[in-house]
Tab-separated table of N, CA and C in Angstrom:
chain	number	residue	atom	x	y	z
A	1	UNK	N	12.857	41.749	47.693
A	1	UNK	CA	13.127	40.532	46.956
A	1	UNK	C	14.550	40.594	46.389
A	2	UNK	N	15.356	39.051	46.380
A	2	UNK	CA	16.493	39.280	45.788
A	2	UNK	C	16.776	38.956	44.473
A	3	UNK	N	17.761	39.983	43.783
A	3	UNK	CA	18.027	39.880	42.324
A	3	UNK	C	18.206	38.412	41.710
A	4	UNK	N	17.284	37.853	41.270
A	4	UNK	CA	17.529	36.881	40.379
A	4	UNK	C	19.088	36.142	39.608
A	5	UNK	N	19.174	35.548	39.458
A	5	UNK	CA	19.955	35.238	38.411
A	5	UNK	C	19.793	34.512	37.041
A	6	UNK	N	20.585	34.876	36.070
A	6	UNK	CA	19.849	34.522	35.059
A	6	UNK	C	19.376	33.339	34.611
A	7	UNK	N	19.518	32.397	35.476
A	7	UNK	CA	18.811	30.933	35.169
A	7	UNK	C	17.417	31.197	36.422
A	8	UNK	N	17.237	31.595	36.997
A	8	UNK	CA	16.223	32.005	37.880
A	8	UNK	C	15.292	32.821	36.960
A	9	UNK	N	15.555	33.650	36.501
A	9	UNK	CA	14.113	34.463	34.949
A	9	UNK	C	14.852	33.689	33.997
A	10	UNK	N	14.417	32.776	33.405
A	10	UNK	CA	14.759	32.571	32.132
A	10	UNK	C	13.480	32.119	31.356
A	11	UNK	N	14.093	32.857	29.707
A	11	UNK	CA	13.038	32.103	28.549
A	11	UNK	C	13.927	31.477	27.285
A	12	UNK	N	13.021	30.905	26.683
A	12	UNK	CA	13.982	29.641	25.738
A	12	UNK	C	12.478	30.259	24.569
A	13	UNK	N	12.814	30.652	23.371
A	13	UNK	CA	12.116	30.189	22.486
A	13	UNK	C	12.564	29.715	21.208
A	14	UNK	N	11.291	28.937	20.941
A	14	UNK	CA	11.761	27.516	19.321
A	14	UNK	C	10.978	28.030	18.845
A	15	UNK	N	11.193	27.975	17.763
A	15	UNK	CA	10.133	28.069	16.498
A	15	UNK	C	10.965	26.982	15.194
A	16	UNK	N	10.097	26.378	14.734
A	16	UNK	CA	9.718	25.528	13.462
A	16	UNK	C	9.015	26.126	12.548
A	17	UNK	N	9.675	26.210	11.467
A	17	UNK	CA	9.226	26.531	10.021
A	17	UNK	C	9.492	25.459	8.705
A	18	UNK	N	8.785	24.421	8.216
A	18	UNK	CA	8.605	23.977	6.784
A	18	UNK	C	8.189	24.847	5.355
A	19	UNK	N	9.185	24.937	4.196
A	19	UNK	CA	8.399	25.716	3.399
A	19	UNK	C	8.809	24.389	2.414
A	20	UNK	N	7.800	24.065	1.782
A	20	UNK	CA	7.963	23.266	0.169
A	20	UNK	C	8.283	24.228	-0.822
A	21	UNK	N	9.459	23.481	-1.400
A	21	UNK	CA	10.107	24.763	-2.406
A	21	UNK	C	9.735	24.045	-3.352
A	22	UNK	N	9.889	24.347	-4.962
A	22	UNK	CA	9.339	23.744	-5.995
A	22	UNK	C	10.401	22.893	-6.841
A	23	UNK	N	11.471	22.852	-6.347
A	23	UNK	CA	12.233	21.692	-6.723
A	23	UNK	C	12.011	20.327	-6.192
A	24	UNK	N	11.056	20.166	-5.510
A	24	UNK	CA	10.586	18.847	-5.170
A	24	UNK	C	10.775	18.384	-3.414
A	25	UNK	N	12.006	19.501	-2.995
A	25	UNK	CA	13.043	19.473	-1.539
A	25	UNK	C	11.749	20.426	-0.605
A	26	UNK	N	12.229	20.223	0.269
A	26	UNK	CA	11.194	21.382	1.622
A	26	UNK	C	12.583	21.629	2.633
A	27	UNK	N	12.653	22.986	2.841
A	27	UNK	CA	13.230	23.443	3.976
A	27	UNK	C	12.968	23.720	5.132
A	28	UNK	N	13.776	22.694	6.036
A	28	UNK	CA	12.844	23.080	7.653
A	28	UNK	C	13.791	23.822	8.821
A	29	UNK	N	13.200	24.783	8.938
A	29	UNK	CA	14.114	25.329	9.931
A	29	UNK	C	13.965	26.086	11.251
A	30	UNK	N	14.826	25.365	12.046
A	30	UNK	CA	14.075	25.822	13.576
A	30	UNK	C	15.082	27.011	14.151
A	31	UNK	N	14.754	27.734	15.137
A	31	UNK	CA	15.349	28.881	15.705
A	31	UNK	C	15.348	29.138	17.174
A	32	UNK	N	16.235	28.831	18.079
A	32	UNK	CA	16.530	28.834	18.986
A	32	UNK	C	17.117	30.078	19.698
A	33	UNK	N	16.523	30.480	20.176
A	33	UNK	CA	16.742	31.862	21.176
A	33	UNK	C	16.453	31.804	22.528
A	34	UNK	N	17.522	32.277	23.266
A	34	UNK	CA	17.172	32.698	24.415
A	34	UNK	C	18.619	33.485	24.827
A	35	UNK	N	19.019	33.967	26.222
A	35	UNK	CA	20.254	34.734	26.848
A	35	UNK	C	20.914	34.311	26.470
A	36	UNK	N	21.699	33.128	26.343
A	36	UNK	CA	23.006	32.437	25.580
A	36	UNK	C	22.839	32.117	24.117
A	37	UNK	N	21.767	32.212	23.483
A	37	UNK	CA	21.761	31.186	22.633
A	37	UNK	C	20.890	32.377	21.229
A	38	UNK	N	21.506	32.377	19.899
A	38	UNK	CA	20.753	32.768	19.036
A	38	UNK	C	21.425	31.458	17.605
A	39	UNK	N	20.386	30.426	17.306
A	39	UNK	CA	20.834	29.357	16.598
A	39	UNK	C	19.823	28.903	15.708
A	40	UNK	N	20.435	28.978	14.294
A	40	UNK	CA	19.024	28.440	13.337
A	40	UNK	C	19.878	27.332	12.778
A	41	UNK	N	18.901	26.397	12.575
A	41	UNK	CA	19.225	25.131	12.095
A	41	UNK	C	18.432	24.687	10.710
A	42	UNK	N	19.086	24.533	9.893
A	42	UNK	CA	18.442	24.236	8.733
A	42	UNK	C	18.675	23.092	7.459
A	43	UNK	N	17.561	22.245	7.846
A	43	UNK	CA	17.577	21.015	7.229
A	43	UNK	C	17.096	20.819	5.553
A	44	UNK	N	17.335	20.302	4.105
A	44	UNK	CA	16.552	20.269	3.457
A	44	UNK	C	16.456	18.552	2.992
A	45	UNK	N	15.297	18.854	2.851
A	45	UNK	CA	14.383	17.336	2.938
A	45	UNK	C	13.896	16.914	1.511
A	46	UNK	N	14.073	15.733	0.613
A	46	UNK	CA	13.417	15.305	-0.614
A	46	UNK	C	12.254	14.925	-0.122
A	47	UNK	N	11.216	15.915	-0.360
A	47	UNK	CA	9.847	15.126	-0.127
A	47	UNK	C	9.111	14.094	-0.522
A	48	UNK	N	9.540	13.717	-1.684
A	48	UNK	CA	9.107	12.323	-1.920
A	48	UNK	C	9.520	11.230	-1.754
A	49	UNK	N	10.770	11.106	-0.902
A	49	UNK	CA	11.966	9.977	0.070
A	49	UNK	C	11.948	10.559	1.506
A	50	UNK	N	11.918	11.711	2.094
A	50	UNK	CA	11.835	11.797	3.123
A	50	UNK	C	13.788	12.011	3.346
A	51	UNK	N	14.489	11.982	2.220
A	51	UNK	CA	15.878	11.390	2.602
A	51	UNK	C	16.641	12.841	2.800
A	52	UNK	N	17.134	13.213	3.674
A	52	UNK	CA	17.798	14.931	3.697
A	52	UNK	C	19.045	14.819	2.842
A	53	UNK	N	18.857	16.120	2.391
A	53	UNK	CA	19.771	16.402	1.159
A	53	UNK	C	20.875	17.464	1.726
A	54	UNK	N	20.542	18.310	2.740
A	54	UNK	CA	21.689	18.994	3.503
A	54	UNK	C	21.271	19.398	4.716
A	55	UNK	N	21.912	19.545	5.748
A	55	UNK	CA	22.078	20.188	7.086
A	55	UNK	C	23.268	21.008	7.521
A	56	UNK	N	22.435	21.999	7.757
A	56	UNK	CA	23.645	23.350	8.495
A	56	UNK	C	23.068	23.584	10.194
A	57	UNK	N	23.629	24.452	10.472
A	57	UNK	CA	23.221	25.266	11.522
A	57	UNK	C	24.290	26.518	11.929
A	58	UNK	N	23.568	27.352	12.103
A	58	UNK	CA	24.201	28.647	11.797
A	58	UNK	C	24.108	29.401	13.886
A	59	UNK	N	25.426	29.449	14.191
A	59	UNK	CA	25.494	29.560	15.965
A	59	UNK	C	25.656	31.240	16.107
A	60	UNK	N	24.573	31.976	16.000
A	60	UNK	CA	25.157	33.648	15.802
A	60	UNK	C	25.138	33.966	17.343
A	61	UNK	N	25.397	33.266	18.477
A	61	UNK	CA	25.296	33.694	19.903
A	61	UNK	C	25.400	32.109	20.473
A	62	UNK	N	26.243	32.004	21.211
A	62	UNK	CA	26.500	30.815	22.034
A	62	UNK	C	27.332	30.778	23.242
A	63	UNK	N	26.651	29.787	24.405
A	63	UNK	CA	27.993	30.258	25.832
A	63	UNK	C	29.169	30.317	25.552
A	64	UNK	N	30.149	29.560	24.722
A	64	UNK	CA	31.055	28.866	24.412
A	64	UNK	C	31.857	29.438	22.785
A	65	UNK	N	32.715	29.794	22.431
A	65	UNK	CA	32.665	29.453	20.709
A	65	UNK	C	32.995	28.691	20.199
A	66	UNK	N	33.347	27.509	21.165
A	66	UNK	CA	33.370	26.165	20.545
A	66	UNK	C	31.957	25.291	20.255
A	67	UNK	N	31.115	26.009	20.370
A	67	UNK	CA	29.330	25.847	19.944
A	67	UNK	C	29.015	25.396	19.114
A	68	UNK	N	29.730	26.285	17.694
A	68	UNK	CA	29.721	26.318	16.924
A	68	UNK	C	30.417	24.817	15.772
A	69	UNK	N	31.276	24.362	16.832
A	69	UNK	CA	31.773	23.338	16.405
A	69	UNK	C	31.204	22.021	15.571
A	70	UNK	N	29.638	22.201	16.277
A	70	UNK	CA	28.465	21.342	15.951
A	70	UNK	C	27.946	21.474	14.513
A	71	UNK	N	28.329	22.738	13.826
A	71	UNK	CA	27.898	22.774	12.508
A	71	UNK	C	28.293	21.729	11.695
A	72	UNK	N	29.681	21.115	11.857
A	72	UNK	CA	30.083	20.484	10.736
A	72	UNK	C	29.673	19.086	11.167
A	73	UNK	N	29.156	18.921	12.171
A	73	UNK	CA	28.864	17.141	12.288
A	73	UNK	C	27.051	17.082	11.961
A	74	UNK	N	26.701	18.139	11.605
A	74	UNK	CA	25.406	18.348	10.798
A	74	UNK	C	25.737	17.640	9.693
A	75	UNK	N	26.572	17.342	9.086
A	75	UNK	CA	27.006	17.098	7.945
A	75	UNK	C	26.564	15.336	7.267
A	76	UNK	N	26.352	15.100	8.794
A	76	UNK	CA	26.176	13.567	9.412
A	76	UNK	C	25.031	12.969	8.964
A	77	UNK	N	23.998	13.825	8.918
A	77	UNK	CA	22.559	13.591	9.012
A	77	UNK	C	22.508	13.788	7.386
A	78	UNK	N	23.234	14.341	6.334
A	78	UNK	CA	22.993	13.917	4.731
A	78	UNK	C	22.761	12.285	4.478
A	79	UNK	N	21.822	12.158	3.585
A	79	UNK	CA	21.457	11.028	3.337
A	79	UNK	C	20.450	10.066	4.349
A	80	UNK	N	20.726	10.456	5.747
A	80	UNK	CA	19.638	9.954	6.222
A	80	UNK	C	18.033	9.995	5.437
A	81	UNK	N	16.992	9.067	5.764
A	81	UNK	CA	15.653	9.170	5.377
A	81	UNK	C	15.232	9.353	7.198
A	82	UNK	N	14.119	10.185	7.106
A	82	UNK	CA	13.818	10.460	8.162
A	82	UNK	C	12.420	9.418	8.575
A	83	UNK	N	12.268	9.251	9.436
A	83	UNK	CA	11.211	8.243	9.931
A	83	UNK	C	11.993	7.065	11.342
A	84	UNK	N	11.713	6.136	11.080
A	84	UNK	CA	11.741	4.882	12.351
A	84	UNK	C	13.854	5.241	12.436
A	85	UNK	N	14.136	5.298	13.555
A	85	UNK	CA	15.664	5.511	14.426
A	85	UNK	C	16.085	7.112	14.043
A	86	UNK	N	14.893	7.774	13.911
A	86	UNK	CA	15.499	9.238	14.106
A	86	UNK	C	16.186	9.558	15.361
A	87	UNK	N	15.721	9.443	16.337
A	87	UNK	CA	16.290	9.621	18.062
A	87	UNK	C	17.833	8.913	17.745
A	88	UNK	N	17.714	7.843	17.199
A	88	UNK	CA	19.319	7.266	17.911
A	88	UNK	C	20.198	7.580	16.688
A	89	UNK	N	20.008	8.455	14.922
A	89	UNK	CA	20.695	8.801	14.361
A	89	UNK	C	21.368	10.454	14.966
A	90	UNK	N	20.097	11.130	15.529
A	90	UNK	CA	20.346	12.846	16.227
A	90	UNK	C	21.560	12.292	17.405
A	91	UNK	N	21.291	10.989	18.095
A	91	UNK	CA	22.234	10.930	18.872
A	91	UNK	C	24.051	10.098	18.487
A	92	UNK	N	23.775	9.636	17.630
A	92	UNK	CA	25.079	8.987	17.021
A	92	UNK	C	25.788	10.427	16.551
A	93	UNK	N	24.961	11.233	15.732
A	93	UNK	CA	25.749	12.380	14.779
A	93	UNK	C	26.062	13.846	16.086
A	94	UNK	N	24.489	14.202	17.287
A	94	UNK	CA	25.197	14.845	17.623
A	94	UNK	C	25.403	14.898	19.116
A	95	UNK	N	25.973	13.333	19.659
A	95	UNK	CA	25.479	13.542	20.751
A	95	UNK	C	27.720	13.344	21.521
A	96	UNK	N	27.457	12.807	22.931
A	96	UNK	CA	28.752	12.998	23.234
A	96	UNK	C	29.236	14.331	23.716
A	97	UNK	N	30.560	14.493	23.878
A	97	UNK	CA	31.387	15.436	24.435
A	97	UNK	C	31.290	16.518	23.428
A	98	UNK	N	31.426	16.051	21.980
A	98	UNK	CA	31.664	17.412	20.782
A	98	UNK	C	30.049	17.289	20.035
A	99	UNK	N	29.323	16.714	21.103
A	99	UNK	CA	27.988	17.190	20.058
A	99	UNK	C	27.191	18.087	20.953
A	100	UNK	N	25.605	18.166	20.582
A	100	UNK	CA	25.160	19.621	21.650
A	100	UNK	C	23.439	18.898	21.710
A	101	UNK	N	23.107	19.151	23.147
A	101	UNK	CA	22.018	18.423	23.147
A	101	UNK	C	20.992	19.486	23.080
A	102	UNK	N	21.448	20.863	22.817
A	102	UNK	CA	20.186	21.521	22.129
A	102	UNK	C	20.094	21.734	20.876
A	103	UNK	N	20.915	21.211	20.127
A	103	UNK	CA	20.646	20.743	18.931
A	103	UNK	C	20.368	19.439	18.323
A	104	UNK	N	20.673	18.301	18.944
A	104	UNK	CA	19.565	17.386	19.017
A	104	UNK	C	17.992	17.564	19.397
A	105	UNK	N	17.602	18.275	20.836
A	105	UNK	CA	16.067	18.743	20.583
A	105	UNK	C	15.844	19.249	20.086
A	106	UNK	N	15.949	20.537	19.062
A	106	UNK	CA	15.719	20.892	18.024
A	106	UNK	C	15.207	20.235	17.076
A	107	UNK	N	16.350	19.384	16.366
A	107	UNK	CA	15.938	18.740	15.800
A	107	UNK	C	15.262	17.531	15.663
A	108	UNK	N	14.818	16.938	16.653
A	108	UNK	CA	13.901	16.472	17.103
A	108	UNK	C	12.476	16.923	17.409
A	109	UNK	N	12.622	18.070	17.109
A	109	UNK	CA	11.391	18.658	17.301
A	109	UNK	C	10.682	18.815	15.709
A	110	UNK	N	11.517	19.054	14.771
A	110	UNK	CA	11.483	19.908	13.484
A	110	UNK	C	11.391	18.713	12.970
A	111	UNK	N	12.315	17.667	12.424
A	111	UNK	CA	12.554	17.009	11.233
A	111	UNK	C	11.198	16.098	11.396
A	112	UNK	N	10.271	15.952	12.321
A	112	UNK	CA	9.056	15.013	12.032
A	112	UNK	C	7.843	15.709	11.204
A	113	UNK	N	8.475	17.279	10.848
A	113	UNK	CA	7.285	18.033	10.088
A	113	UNK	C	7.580	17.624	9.064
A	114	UNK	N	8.935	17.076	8.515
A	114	UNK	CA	8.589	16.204	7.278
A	114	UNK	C	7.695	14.809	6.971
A	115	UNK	N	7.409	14.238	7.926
A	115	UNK	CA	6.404	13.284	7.817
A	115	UNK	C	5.229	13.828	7.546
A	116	UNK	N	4.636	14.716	8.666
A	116	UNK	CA	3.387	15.226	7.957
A	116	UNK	C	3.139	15.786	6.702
A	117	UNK	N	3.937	16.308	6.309
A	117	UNK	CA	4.104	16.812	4.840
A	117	UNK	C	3.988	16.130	3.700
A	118	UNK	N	4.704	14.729	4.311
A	118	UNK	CA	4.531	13.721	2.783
A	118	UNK	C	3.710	12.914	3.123
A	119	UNK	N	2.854	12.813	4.725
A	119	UNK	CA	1.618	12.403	4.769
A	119	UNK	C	0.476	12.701	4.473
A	120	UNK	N	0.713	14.699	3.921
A	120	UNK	CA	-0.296	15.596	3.239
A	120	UNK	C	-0.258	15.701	2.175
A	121	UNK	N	0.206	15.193	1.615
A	121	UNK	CA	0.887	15.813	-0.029
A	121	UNK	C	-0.508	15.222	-1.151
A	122	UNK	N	-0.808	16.130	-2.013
A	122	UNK	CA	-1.626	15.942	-2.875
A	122	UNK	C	-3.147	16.354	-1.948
A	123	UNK	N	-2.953	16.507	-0.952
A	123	UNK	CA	-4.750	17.116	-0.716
A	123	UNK	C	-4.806	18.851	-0.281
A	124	UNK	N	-6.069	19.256	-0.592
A	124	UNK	CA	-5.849	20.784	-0.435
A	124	UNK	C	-6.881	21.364	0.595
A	125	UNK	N	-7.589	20.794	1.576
A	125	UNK	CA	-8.439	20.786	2.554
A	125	UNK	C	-8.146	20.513	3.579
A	126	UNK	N	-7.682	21.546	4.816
A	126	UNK	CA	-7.507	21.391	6.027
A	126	UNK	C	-7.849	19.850	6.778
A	127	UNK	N	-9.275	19.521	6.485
A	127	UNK	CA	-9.806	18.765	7.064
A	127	UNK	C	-8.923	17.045	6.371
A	128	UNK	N	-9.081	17.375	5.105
A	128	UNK	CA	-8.473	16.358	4.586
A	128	UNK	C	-7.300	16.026	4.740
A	129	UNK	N	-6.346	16.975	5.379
A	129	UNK	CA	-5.292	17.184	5.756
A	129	UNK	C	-5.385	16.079	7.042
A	130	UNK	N	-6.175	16.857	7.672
A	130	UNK	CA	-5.919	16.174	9.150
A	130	UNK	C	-6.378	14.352	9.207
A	131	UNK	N	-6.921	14.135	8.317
A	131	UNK	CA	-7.673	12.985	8.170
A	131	UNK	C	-6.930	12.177	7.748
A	132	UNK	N	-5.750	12.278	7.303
A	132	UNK	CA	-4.796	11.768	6.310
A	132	UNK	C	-3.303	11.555	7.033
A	133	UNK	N	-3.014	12.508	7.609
A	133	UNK	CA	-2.318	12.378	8.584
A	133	UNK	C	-2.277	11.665	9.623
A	134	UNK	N	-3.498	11.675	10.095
A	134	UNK	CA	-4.012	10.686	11.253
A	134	UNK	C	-3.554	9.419	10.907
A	135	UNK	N	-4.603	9.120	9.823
A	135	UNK	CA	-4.734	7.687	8.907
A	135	UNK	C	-3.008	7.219	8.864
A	136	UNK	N	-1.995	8.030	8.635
A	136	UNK	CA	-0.824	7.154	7.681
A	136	UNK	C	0.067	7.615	9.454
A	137	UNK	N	-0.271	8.093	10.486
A	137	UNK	CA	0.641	8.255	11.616
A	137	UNK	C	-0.286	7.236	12.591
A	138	UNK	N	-0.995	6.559	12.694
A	138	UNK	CA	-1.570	5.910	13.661
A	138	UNK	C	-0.597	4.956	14.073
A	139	UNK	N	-0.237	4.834	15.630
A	139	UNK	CA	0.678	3.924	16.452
A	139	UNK	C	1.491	4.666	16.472
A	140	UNK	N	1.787	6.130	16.197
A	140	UNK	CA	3.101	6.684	16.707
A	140	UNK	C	3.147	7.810	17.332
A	141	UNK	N	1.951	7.946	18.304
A	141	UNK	CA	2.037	9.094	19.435
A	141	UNK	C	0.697	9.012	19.960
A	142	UNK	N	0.302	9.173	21.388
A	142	UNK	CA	-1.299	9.582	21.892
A	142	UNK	C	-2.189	9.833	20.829
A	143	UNK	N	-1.812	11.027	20.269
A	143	UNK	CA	-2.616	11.533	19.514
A	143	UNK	C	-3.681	10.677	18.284
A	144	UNK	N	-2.700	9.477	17.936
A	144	UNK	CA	-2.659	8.925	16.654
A	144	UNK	C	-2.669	7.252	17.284
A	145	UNK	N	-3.584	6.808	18.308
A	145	UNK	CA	-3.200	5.684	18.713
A	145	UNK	C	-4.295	4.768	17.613
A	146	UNK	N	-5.609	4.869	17.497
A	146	UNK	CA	-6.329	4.102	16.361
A	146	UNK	C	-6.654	4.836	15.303
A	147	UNK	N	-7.531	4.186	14.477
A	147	UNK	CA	-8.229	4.589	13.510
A	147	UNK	C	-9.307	5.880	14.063
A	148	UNK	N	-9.563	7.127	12.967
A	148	UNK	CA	-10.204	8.277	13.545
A	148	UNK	C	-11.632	7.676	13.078
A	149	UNK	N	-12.161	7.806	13.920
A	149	UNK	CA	-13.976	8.071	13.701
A	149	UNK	C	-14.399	8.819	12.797
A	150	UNK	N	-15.043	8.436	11.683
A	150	UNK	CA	-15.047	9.607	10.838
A	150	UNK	C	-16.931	9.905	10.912
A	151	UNK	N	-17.261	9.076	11.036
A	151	UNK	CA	-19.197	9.442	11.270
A	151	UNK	C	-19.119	11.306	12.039
């Protein structure tokens, strides 16, 4: 068999993390790894507006070191509220020649865990969790197309 190349074996992993801090803000932050790429991105969110209060992203491995360039148009996404034209704000702030489209999926992946969050807020039961979520996301994915059956 012949030696591969490195887009021939390749792995990509994301991870998403939300923590609610007790100033009222939640920090969400995703992590991007793979052969080219070691990149955490980190958003903080007013949970009771949904409205982001800062964005970084930190490029510790990239093809390029002009990669990195993308940190400061993070800068873009302050003040946004997150919800209805997220897709076409990730693409106004980071899209184009000097923006990076794996940091748009990223964050596209991450910043909707702030919805669930302030769609959970105040209940302390898994179940109630999920019930609630459902209820206040219905019409905005498969998952969530009607009302849940609750019998």
């Amino acid at each position: 068999m012949a030696e591969l190349n490195p887009m021939e074996d390749f792995q990509r992993d994301i991870s998403y993390r939300l923590l609610k801090q007790d100033d009222g803000t939640a920090k969400l932050t995703a992590l991007l790894k793979d052969k080219f790429h070691d990149v955490v991105a980190e958003v903080v969110v007013d949970v009771a507006t949904l409205k982001i209060v800062s964005a970084k992203a930190d490029f510790h491995r990239s093809p390029t070191p002009d990669c990195g360039n993308v940190s400061a148009r993070m800068q873009g996404l302050v003040g946004f509220t997150i919800g209805k034209g997220l897709q076409r704000k990730l693409a106004e702030v980071l899209g184009g020649g000097g923006g990076c489209g794996n940091m748009r999926n990223l964050l596209l992946g991450l910043l909707p865990l702030a919805l669930n969050l302030n769609a959970a807020a105040g209940i302390a039961t898994e179940q109630e969790m999920m019930d609630a979520i459902h209820d206040k996301l219905i019409g905005t994915c498969a998952g969530y197309r009607s009302p849940r059956d609750k019998s």
